[in-house]
Every structure is written in C-alpha cells, then in structure tokens.
Short mmCIF file of C-alpha atoms and ligand atoms in Angstrom, two decimals:
data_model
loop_
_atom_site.label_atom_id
_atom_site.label_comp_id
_atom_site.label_asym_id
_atom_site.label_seq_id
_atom_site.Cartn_x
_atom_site.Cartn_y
_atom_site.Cartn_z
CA UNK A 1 210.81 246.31 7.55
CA UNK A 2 208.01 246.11 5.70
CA UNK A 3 209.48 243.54 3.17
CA UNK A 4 209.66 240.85 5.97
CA UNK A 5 206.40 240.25 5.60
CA UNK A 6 206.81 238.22 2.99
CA UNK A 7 208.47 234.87 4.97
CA UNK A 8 205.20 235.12 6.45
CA UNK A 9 202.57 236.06 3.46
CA UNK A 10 204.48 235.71 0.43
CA UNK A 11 205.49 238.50 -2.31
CA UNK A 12 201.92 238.24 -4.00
CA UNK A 13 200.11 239.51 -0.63
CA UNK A 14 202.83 241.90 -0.22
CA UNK A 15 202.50 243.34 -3.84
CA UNK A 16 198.62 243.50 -3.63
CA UNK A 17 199.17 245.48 -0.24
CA UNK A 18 201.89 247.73 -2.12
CA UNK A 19 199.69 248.76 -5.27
CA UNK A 20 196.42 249.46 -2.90
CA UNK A 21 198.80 251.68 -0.88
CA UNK A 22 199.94 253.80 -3.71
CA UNK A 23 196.04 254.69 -4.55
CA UNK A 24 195.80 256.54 -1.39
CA UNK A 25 199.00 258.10 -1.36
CA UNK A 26 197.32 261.62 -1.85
CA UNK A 27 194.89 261.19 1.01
CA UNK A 28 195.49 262.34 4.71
CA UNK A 29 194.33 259.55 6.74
CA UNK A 30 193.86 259.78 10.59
CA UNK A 31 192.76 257.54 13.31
CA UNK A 32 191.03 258.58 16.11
CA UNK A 33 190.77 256.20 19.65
CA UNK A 34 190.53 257.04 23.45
CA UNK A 35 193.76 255.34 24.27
CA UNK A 36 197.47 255.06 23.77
CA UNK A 37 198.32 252.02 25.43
CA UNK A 38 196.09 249.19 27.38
CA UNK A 39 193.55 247.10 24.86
CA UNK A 40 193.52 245.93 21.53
CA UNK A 41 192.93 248.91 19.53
CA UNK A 42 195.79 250.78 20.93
CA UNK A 43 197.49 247.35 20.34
CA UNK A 44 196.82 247.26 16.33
CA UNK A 45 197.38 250.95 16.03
CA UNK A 46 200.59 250.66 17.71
CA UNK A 47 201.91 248.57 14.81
CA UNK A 48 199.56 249.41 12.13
CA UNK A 49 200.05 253.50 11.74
CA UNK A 50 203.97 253.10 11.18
CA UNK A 51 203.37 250.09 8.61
CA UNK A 52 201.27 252.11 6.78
CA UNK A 53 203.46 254.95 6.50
CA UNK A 54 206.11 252.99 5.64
CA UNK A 55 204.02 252.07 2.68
CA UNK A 56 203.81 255.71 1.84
CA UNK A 57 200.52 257.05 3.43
CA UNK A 58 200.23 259.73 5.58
CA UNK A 59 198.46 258.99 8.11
CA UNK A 60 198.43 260.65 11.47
CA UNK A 61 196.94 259.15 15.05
CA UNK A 62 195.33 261.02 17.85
CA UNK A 63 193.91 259.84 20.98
CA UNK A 64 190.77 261.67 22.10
CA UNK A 65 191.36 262.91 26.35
CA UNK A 66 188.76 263.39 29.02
CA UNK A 67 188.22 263.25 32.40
CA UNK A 68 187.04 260.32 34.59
CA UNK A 69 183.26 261.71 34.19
CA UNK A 70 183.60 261.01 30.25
CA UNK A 71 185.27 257.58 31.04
CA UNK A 72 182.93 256.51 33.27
CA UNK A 73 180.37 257.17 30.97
CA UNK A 74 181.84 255.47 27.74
CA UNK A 75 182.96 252.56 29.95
CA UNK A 76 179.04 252.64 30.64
CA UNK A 77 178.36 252.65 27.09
CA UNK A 78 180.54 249.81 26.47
CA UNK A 79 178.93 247.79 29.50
CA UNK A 80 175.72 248.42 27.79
CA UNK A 81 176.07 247.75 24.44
CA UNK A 82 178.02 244.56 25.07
CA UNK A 83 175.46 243.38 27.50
CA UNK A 84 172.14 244.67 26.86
CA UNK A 85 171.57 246.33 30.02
CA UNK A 86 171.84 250.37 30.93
CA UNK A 87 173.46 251.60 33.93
CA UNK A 88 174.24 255.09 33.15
CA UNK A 89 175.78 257.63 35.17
CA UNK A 90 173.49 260.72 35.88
CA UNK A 91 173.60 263.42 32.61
CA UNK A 92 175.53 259.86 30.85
CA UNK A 93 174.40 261.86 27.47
CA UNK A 94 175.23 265.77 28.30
CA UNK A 95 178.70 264.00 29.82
CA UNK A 96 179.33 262.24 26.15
CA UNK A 97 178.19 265.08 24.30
CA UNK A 98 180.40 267.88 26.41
CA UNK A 99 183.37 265.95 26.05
CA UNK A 100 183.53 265.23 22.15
CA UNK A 101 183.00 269.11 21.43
CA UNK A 102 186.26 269.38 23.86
CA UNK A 103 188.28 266.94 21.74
CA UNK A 104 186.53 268.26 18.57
CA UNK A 105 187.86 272.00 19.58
CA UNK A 106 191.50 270.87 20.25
CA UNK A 107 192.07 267.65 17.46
CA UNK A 108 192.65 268.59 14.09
CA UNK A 109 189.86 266.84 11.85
CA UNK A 110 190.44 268.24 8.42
CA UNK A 111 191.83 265.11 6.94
CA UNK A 112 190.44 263.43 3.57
CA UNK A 113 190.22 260.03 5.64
CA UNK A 114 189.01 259.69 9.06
CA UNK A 115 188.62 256.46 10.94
CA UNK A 116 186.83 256.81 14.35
CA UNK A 117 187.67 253.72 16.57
CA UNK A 118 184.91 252.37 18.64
CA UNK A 119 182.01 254.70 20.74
CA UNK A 120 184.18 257.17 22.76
CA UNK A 121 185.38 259.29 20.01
CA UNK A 122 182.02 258.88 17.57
CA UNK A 123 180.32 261.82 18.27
CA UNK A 124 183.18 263.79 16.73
CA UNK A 125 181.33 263.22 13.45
CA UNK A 126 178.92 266.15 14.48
CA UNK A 127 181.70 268.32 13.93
CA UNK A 128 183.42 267.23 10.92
CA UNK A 129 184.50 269.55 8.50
CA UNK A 130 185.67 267.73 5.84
CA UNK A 131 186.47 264.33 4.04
CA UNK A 132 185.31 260.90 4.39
CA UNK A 133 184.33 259.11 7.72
CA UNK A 134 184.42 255.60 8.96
CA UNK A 135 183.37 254.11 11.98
CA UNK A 136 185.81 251.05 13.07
CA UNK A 137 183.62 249.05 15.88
CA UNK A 138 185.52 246.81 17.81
CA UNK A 139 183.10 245.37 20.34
CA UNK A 140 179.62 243.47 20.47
CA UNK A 141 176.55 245.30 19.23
CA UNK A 142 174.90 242.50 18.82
CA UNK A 143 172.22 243.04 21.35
CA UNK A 144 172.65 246.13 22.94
CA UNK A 145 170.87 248.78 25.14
CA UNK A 146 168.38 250.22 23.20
CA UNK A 147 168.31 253.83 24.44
CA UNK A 148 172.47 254.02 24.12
CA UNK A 149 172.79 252.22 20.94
CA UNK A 150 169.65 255.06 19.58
CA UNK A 151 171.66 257.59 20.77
CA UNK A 152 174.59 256.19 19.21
CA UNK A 153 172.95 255.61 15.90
CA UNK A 154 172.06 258.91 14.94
CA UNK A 155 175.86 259.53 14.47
CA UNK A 156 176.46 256.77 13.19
CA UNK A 157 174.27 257.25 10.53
CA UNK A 158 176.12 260.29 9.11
CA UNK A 159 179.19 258.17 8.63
CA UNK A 160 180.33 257.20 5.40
CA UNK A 161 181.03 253.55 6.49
CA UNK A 162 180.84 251.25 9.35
CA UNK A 163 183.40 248.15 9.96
CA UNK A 164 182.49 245.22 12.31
CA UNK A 165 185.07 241.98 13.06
CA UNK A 166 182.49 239.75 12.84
CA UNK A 167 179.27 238.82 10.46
CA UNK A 168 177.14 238.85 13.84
CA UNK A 169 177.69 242.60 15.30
CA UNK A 170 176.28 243.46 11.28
CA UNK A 171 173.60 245.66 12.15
CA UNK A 172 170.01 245.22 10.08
CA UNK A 173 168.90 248.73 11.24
CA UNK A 174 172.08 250.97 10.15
CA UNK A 175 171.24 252.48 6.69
CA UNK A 176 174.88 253.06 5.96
CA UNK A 177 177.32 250.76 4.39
CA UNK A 178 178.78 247.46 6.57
CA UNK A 179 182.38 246.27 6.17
CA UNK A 180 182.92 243.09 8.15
CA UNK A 181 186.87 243.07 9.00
CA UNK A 182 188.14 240.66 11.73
CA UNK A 183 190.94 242.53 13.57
CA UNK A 184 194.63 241.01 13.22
CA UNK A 185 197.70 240.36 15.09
CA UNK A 186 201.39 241.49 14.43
CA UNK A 187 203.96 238.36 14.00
CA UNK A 188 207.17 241.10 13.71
CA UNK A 189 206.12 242.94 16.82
CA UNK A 190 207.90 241.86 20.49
CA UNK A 191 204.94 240.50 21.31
CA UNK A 192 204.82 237.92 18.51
CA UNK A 193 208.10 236.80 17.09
CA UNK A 194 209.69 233.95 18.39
CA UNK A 195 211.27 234.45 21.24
CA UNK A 196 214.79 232.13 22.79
CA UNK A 197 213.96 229.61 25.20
CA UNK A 198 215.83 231.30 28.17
CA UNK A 199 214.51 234.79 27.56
CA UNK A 200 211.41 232.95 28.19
CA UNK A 201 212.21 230.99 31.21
CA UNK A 202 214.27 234.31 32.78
CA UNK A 203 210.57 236.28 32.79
CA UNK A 204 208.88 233.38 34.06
CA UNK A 205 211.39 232.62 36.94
CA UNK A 206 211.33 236.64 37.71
CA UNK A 207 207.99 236.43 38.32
CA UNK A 208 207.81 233.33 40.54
CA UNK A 209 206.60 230.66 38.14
CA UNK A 210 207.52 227.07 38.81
CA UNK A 211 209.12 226.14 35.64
CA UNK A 212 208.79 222.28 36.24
CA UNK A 213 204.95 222.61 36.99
CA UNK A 214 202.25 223.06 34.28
CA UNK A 215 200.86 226.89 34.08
CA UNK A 216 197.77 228.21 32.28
CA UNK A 217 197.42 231.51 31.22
CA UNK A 218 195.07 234.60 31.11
CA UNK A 219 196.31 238.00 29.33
CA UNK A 220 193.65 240.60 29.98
CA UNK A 221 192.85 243.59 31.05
CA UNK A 222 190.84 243.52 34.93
CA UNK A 223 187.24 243.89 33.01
CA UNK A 224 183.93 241.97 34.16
CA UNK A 225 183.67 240.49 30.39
CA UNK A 226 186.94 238.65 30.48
CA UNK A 227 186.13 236.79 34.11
CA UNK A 228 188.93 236.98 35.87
CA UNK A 229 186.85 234.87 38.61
CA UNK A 230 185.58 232.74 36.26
CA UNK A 231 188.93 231.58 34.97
CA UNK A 232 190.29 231.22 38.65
CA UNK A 233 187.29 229.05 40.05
CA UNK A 234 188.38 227.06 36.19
CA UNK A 235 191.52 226.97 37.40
CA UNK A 236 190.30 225.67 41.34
CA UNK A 237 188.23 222.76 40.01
CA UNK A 238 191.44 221.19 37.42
CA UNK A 239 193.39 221.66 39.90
CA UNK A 240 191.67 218.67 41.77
CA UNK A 241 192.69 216.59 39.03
CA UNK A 242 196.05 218.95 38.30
CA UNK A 243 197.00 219.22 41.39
CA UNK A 244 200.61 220.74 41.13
CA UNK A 245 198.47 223.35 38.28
CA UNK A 246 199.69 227.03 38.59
CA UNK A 247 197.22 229.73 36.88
CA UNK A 248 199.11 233.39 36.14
CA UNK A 249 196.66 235.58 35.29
CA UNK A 250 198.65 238.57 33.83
CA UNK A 251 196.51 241.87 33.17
CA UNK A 252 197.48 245.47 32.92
CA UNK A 253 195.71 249.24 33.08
CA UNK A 254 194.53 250.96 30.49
CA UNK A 255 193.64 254.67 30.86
CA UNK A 256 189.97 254.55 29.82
CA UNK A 257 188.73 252.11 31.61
CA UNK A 258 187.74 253.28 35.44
CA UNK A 259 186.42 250.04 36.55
CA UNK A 260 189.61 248.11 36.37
CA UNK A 261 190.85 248.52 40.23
CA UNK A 262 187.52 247.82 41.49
CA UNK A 263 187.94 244.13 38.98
CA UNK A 264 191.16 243.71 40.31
CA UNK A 265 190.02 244.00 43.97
CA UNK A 266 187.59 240.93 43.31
CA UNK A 267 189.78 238.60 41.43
CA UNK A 268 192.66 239.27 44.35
CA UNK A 269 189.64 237.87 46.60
CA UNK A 270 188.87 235.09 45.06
CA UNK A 271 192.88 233.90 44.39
CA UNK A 272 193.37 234.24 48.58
CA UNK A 273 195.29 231.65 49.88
CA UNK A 274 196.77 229.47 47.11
CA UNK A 275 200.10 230.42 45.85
CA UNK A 276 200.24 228.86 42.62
CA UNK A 277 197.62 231.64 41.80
CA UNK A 278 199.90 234.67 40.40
CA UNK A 279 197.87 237.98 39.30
CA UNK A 280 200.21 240.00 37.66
CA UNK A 281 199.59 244.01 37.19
CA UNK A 282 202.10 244.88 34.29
CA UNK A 283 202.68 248.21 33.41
CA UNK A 284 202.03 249.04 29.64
CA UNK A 285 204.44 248.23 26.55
CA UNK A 286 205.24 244.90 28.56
CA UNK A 287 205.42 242.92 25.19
CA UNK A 288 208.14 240.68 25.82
CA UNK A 289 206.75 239.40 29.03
CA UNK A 290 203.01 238.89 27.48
CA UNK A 291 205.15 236.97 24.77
CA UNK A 292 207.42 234.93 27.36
CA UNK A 293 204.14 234.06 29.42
CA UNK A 294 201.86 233.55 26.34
CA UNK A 295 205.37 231.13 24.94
CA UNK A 296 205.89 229.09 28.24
CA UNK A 297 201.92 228.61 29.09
CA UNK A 298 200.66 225.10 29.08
CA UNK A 299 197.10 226.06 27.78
CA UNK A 300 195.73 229.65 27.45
CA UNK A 301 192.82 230.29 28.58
CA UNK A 302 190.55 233.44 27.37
CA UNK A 303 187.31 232.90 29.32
CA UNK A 304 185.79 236.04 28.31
CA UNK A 305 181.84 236.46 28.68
CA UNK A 306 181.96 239.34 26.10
CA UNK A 307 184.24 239.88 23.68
CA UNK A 308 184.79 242.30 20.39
CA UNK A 309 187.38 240.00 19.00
CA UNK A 310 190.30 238.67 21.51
CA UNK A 311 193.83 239.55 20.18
CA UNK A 312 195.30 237.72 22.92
CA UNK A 313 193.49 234.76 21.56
CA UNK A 314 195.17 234.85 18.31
CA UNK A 315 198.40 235.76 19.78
CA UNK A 316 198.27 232.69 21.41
CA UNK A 317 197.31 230.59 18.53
CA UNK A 318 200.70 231.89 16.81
CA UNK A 319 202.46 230.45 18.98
CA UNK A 320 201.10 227.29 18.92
CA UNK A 321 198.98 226.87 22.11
CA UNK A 322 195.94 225.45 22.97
CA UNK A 323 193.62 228.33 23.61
CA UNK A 324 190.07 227.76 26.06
CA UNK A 325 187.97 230.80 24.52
CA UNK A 326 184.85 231.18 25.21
CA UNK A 327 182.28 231.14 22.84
CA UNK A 328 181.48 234.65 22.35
CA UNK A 329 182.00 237.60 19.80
CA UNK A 330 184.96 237.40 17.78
CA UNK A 331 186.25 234.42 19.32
CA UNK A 332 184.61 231.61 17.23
CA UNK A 333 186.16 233.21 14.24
CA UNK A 334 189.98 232.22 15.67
CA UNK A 335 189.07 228.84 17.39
CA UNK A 336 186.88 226.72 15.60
CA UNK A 337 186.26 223.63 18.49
CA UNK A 338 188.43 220.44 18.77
CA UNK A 339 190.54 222.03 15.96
CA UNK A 340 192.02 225.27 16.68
CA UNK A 341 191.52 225.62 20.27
CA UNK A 342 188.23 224.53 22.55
CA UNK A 343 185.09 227.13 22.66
CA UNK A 344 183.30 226.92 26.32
CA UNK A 345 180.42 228.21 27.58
CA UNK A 346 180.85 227.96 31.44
CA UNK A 347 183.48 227.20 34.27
CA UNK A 348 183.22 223.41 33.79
CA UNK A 349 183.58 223.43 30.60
CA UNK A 350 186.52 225.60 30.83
CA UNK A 351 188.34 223.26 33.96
CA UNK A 352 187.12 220.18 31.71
CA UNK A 353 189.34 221.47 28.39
CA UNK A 354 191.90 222.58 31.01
CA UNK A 355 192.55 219.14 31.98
CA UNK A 356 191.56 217.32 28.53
CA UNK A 357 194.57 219.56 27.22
CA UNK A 358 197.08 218.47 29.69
CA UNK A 359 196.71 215.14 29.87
CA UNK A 360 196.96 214.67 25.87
CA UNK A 361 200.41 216.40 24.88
CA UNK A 362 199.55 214.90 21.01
CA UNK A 363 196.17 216.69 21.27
CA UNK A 364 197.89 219.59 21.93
CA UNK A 365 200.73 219.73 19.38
CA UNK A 366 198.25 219.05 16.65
CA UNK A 367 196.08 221.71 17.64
CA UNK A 368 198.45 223.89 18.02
CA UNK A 369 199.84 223.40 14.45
CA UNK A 370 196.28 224.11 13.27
CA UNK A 371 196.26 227.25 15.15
CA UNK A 372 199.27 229.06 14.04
CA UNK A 373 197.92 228.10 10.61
CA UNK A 374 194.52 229.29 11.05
CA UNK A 375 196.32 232.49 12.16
CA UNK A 376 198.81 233.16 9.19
CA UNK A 377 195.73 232.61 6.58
CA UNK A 378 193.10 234.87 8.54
CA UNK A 379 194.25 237.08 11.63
CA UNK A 380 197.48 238.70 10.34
CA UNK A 381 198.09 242.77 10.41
CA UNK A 382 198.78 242.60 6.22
CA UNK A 383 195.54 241.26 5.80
CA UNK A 384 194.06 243.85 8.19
CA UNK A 385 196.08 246.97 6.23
CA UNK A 386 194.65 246.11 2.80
CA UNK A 387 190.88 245.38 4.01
CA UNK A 388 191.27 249.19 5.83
CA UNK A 389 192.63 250.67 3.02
CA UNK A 390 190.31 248.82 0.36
CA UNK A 391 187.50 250.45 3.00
CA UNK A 392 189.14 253.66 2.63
CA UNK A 393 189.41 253.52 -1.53
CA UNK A 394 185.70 253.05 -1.40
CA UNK A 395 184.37 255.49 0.80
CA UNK A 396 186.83 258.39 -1.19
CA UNK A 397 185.02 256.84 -4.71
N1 UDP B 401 197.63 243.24 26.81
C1 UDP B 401 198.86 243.65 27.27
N2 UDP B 401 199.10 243.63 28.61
C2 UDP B 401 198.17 243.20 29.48
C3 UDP B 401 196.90 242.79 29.02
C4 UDP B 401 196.66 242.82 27.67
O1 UDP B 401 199.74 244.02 26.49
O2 UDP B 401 198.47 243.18 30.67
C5 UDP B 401 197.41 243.24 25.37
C6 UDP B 401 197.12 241.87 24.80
O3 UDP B 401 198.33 241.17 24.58
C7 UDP B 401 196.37 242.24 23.53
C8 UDP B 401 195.60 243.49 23.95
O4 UDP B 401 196.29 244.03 25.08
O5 UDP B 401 197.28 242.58 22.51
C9 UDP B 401 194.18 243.15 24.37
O6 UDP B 401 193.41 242.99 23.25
P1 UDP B 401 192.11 242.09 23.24
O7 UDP B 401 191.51 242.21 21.89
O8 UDP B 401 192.46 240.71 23.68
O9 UDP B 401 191.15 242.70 24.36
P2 UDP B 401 190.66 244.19 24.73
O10 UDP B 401 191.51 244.61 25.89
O11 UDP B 401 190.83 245.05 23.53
O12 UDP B 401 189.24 244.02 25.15
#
C-alpha cells in the first residue's frame, strides 16, 4: 500500500519517509483525540495511524470519552479560543478538569511518544507518567479568550512540543518549542482517488441533484464557524444571476460537538422554500459520497468564518475545483487568490466568485490545474507523516 505513494510523490519522498520511520521503530507512539469519526482530526488519523504502522511503528490511537457536560465545555473552549470571546458553562474548569482525570484513570499513557490532539484531551499531561509529549493544535489561537487560553497554557507549558498548521496560530507567549505543520489530505483514501464518472452521477441522482444544472458545494460539519447561512444567502444572491443554481450543502455529526442540531435547525430555516437548496445529514464514513459530491460540484465553496485548516478545502483542490474559502486560518495556505481558488471575506464576495467561476469555464480549468498542484507539493498525508515523525525524533533527542 504504502509503495503507491510514489505515482504521487516519487521514490525519493518515499525513501526519506522510510529511513525517518526506521529511527523510531523502538518507540511506542500514541495519539490521543476526542473523536472517532466527524472532523478533520479523526479524518487524518483515520488514514495516518495504519500508514504509519505499515512503515513499522507502533503506534496505538485512543479517543478520550465524556459526557455531554465535558463536551459542552470543550466545544466552549473551542468557541472561545477561535473567537476571542468566553461563554462558559457554569464550573466550565472543575467540568474539564473532572473529566481528563476520568480518561487519565482508564487510557493507558505509558508510551515513549504521546501526541495530544487539540484542547479536549490536554490536560492529560497532568498525569503523565512517562515519555515525551506533544501537543498537535488544530484550530485558531490566534486571538483567543484570555482566561481559557491561561488556563490552557499552564499545561501546555509542561509539554515537550507544540505543533500549529499555520505561522499565525505561533504563539509569542508559549516558552516551549513551536513546530508549524499544515495538516494534509489522503489521495489513496475513498475520499480522494479518482472516482468513475457514473459512480459519481449515481450518488448525485440518489440524492436529488439535477445533473444538467450547475451545483456548488459545502462539506462541513453544522458549526457557527463554517456559515452554513452565510453560504446559503451566497448561494440566494448568484442565484439572481444563476438562476437554474442548485447549492447542496452536505454536513454530518460528529460526537463532540453538542451544538451541531441546534446549527442545523438554523440553516434548515434559512433554505425554506427553494428546492434547489439540498442540506444533506450523512452519517459518518460517507467517503465516497463526499468524493462524488466534492467530483461533480461546479465550484466549492468553504465559507468558513473560523477555521484551523479546512481539509475539505484541499480535498477539493485535488480534484481540480474551484474552491471560494474564506480568508481565515489555514485557508490562505491552500488557496492563494485568483490562482488556486478565490479567498472572500463576506457573502458578496462569496456570490460574486460564485458567479465569476461559472461564467468562465477556462478560468476554472486553469485554476483548477493549479490547485491539484498546489496540493501534491504541500497538503499531502506523506508530507504530514515525516514532519510528525521528524517532531517526534526531536522531542525523544
Ligand atoms: N466530512 C465528512 N462528512 C461530512 C462533513 C465533513 O466526511 O458530512 C469530512 C471532510 O471531508 C473533511 C473533514 O470531515 O475530511 C472535516 O475537516 P475540516 O478540516 O474541513 O474541518 P473540521 O470539521 O475539522 O473543522
């Protein structure tokens, strides 16, 4: 499997993932997130921990559990961090505390390696017993709430290491070392490889798209910081110009994040009364029909307000579509403007690059070239494995 990599990277990346693998083959390595399924880091880990023990590591992934009082507490933390504002459930701190002795009591943690993926599992670190600790951070903390990111800090501060996707969530006030590694897509998972025209067409048609009109797309989760009604009033204003434009906006759970319902209670709202509006609940592990929608989309659109990185914005890119990000977080890494994609910072900007993209198919091709390029030299899971395990070689000396 892991030899296929090289019709995408070459046997010199391949090699130079090979030999870093072997220095670590004596090390237990083990993630740690707060979800199997439903978000991006469940999405890398989902591909990455095989790869890397096909490469010959052990490594080992657990998934931290609580109860909707922890999640509505971390999904508080997130809010805040990402947005500079606290609005913390009563005892948010005795909650977050209670709940990572819990998982400390019941995970095993004496492995050489441990990465810690994002806040909901980083207070673990108070009861480490042994090896080497990183802290991956997937999301903005840029400019977060103070009192949260304090609290956070201490811990983080007895890491060995911190990792950020982007050069702007580097934080001047941690003490500890910074790694800045941009998260990566899988182009050998379902969700990536090529798929046959039909396949593509049979999931669209099954879930009442109009093959012969143009569609834009949204993949994300029902969350306030990827604006599901911000893409749909998009959406309403090029369709004055567009007017036979359909908009699927294809989201699914994920089990730590409480607010989603509430999100998807809204966007059905604002979609009332126009059919060519389809909001799509999927259950998890839908890859092929994220790939068939992400494959038969006009544009894709990923309007988010906040965002950590975007997977679905590279995943896009690889397969050669126009993506509408907006300018936020990790997105201006994968779409740099009028070349890989279009940056926005509002609703008219996003309905103006809706309509700029369909009515110049040349525009589009071109761009889309670009973008699957941009892709295979930056945002691919290879790359990803040997920055982690370069991380890894340095904190262990
Ligand atoms: N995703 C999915 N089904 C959905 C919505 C999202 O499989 O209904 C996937 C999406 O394809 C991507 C990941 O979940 O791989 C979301 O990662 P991203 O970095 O875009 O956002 P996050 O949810 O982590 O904020």
């Amino acid at each position: 499997m892991i030899e296929k990599y090289t019709e995408i990277i070459g046997e010199d990346e391949l090699d130079g993932i090979i030999k870093i693998a072997e220095r670590l083959k004596d090390f237990s390595i083990l993630h740690v997130n707060s979800t199997r399924a439903g978000g991006g880091v469940a999405e890398i880990l989902n591909r990455m921990v095989p790869l890397m023990r096909e490469l010959g590591l052990n490594v080992d992934w657990k998934v931290i559990r609580g109860e909707n009082d922890f999640f509505k507490v971390t999904k508080s933390f997130h809010n805040s961090l990402q947005n500079g504002v606290g609005n913390l459930p009563d005892n948010a701190f005795e909650t977050y505390n209670k709940w990572q002795e819990i998982n400390a009591n019941e995970l095993p943690l004496d492995y050489d390696i441990i990465m810690i993926h994002d806040p909901q599992p980083l207070g673990l670190i108070n009861f480490k017993k042994k090896g080497k600790w990183i802290w991956r951070c997937h999301i903005d903390i840029s400019n977060p709430y103070q009192p949260v990111w304090n609290f956070l800090k201490e811990k983080i501060e007895k890491y060995n290491a911190m990792i950020v996707s982007t050069p702007i969530f580097a934080r001047d006030d941690v003490e500890i070392p910074q790694f800045i590694i941009p998260p990566s897509i899988d182009p050998l998972s379902i969700k990536n490889i090529k798929l046959p025209d039909i396949t593509v067409k049979r999931v669209l048609y099954k879930y009442g798209i109009d093959l012969k009109k143009p569609l834009l797309v949204q993949i994300s989760r029902f969350d306030y910081a990827k604006d599901p009604v911000g893409v749909i009033k998009a959406y309403k204003l090029a369709k004055k110009h567009i007017p036979n434009l359909q908009l699927a906006y294809v989201g699914s759970p994920a089990t730590d994040d409480p607010e989603g319902q509430e999100v998807y209670d809204k966007t059905v709202k604002e979609a009332e009364g126009d059919k060519d509006i389809h909001l799509l609940m999927l259950p998890p592990y839908s890859d092929l029909e994220i790939n068939a929608f992400q494959t038969g989309a006009s544009v894709v659109m990923q309007k988010s307000l906040k965002e950590g990185f975007g997977l679905t914005v590279s995943e896009a890119m690889w397969k050669k579509k126009v993506v509408i990000g907006g300018r936020t977080g990790g997105i201006p890494l994968q779409i740099i403007h009028g070349i890989t994609g279009f940056l926005v910072d509002n609703i008219d900007g996003a309905a103006h690059y809706i309509i700029h993209s369909l009515k110049n198919p040349d525009l589009v091709e071109k761009i889309g070239e670009n973008a699957r390029e941009h892709v295979r030299n930056n945002f691919l899971i290879t790359r990803h494995m040997r920055e982690y395990m370069s991380v890894m070689l340095y904190v262990t000396g």
